[in-house]
mmCIF file of N, CA and C in Angstrom:
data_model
loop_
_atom_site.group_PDB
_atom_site.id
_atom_site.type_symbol
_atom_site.label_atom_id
_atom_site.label_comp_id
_atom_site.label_asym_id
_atom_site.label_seq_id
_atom_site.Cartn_x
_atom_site.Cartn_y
_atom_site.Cartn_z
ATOM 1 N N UNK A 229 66.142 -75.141 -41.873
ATOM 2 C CA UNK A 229 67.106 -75.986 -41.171
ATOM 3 C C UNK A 229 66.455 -76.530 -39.902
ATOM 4 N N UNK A 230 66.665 -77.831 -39.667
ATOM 5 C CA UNK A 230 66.160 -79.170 -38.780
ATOM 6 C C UNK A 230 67.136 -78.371 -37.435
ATOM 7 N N UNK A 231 66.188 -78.178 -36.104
ATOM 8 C CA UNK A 231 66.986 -78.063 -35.134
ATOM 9 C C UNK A 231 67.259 -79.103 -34.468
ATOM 10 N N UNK A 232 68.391 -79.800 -33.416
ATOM 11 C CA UNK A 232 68.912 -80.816 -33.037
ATOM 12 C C UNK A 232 67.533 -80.763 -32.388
ATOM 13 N N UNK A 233 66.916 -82.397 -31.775
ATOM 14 C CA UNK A 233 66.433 -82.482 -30.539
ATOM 15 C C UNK A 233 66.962 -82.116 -29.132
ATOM 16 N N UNK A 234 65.823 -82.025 -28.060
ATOM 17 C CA UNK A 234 65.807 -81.042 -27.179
ATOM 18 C C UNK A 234 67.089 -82.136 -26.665
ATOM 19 N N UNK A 235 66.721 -83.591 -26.862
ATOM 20 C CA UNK A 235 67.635 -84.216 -25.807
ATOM 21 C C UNK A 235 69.039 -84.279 -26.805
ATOM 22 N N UNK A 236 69.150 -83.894 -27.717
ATOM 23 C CA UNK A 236 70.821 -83.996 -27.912
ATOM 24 C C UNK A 236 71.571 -82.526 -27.459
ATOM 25 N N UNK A 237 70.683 -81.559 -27.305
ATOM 26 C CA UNK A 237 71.337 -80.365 -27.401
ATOM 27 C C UNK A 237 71.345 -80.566 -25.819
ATOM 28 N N UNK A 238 70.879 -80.892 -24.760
ATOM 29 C CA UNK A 238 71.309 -81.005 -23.335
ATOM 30 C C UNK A 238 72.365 -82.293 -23.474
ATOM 31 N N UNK A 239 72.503 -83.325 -24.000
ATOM 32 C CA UNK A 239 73.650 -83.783 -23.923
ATOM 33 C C UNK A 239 75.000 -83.259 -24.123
ATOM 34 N N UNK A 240 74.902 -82.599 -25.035
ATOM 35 C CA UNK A 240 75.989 -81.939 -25.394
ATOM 36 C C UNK A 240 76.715 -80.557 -24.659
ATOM 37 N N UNK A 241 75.539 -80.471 -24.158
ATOM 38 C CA UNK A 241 76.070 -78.963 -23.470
ATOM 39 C C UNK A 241 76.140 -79.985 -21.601
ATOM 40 N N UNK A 242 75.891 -80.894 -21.399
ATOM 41 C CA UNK A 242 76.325 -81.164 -20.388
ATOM 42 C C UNK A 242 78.212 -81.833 -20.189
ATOM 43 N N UNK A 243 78.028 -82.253 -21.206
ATOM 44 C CA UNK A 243 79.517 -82.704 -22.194
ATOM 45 C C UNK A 243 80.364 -81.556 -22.303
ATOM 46 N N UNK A 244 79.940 -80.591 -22.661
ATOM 47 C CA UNK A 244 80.659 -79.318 -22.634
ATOM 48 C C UNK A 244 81.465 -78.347 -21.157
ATOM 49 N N UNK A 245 80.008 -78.438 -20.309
ATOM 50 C CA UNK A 245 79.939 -78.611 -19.178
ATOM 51 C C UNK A 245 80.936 -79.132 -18.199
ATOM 52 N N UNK A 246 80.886 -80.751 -18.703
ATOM 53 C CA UNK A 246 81.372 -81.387 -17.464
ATOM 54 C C UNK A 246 82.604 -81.340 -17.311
ATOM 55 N N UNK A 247 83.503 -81.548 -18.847
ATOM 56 C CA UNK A 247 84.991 -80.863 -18.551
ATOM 57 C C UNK A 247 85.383 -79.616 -18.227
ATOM 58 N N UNK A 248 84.820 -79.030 -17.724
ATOM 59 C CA UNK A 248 85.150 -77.336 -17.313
ATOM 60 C C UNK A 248 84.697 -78.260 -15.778
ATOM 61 N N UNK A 249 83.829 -79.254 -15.458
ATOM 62 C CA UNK A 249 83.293 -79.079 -14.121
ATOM 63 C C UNK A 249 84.529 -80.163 -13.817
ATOM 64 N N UNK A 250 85.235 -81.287 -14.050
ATOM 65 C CA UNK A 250 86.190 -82.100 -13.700
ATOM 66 C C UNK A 250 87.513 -81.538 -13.736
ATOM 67 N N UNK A 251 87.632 -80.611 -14.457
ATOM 68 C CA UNK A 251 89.046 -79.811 -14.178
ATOM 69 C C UNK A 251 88.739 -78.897 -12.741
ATOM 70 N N UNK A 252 87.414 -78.417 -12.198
ATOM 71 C CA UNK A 252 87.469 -77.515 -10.905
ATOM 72 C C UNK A 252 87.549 -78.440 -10.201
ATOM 73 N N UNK A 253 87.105 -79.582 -10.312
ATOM 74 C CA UNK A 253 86.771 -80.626 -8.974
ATOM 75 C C UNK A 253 88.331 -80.878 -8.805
ATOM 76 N N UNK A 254 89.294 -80.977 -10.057
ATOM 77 C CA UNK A 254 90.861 -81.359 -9.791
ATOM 78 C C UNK A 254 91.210 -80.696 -8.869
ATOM 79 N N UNK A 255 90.766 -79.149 -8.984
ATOM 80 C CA UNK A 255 91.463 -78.186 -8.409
ATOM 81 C C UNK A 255 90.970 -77.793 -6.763
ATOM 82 N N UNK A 256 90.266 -78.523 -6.371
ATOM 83 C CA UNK A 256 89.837 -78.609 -5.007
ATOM 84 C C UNK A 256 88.563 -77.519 -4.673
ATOM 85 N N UNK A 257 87.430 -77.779 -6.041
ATOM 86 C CA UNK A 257 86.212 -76.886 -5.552
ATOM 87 C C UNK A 257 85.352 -77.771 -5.619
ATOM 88 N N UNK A 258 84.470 -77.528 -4.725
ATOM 89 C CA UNK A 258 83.536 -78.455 -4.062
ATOM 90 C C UNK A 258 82.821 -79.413 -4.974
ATOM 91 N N UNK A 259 82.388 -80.575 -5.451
ATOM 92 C CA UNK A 259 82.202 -80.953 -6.200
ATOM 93 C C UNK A 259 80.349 -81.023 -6.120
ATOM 94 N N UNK A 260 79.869 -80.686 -4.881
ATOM 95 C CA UNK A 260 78.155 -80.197 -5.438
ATOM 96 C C UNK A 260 78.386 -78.766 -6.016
ATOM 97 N N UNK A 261 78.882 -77.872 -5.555
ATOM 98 C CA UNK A 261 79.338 -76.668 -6.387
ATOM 99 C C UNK A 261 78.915 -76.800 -7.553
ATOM 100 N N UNK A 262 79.989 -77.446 -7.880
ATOM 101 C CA UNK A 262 80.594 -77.749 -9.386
ATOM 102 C C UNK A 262 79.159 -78.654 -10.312
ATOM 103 N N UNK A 263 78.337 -79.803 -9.585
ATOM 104 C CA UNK A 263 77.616 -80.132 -10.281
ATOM 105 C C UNK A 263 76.830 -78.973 -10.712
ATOM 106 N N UNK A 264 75.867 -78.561 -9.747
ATOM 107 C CA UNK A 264 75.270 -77.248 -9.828
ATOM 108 C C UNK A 264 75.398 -76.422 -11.226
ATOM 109 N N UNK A 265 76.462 -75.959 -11.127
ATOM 110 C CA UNK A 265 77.250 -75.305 -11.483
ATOM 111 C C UNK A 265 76.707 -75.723 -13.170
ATOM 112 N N UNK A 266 77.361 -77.217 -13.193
ATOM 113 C CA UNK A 266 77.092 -77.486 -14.819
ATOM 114 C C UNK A 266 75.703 -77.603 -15.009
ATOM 115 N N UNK A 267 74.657 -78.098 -13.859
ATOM 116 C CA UNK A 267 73.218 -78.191 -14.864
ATOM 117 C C UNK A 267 72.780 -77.263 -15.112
ATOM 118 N N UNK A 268 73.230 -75.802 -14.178
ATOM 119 C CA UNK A 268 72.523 -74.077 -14.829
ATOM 120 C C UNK A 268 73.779 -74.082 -15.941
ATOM 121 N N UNK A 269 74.585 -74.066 -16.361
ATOM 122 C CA UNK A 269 75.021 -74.008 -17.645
ATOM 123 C C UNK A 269 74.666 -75.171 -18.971
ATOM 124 N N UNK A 270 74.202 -75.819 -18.488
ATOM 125 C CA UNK A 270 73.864 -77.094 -19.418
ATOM 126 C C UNK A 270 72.305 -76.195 -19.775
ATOM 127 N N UNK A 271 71.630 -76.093 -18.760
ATOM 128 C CA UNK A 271 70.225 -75.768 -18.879
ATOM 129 C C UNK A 271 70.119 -74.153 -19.320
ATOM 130 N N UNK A 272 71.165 -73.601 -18.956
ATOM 131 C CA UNK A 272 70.680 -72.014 -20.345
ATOM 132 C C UNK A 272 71.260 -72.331 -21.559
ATOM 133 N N UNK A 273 72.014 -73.305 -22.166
ATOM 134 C CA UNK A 273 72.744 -73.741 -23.726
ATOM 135 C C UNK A 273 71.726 -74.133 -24.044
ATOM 136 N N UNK A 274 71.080 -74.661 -23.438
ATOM 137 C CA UNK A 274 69.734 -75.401 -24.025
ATOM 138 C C UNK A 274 68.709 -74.408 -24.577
ATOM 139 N N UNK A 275 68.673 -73.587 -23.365
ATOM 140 C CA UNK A 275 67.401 -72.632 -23.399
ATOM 141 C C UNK A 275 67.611 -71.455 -24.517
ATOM 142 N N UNK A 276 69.245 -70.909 -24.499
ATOM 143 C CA UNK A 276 69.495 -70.050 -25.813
ATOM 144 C C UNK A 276 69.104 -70.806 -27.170
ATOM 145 N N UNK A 277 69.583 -72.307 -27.352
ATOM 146 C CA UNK A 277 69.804 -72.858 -28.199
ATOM 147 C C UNK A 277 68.907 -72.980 -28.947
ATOM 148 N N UNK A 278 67.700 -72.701 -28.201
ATOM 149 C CA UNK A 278 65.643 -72.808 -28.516
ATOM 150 C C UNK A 278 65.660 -71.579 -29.083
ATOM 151 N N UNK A 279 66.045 -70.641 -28.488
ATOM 152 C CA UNK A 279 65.777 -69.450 -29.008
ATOM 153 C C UNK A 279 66.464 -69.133 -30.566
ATOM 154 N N UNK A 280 67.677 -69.245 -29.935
ATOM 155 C CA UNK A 280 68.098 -68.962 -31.618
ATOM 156 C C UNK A 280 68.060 -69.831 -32.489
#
């Protein structure tokens, strides 16, 4: 089995990401926080995603 490319599997997990990060920003948390926040979660989905 064909694994996605590196660049669809960071799209997607930033996509995943960003609605968890636009619902905190609703809620009044800092919105560099919050970017932050999604590129270390964007960037270990990625990094598990290699692995397994």
């Amino acid at each position: 089995m064909e694994r996605p490319a590196l660049s669809t599997q960071l799209a997607v997990a930033c996509l995943g990401a960003g609605v968890i990060t636009t619902f905190a920003v609703a809620q009044g948390q800092n919105p560099l926080t919050a970017l932050g926040i999604t590129l270390f979660s964007a960037v270990a989905a990625v990094m598990v995603g290699q692995v397994l």
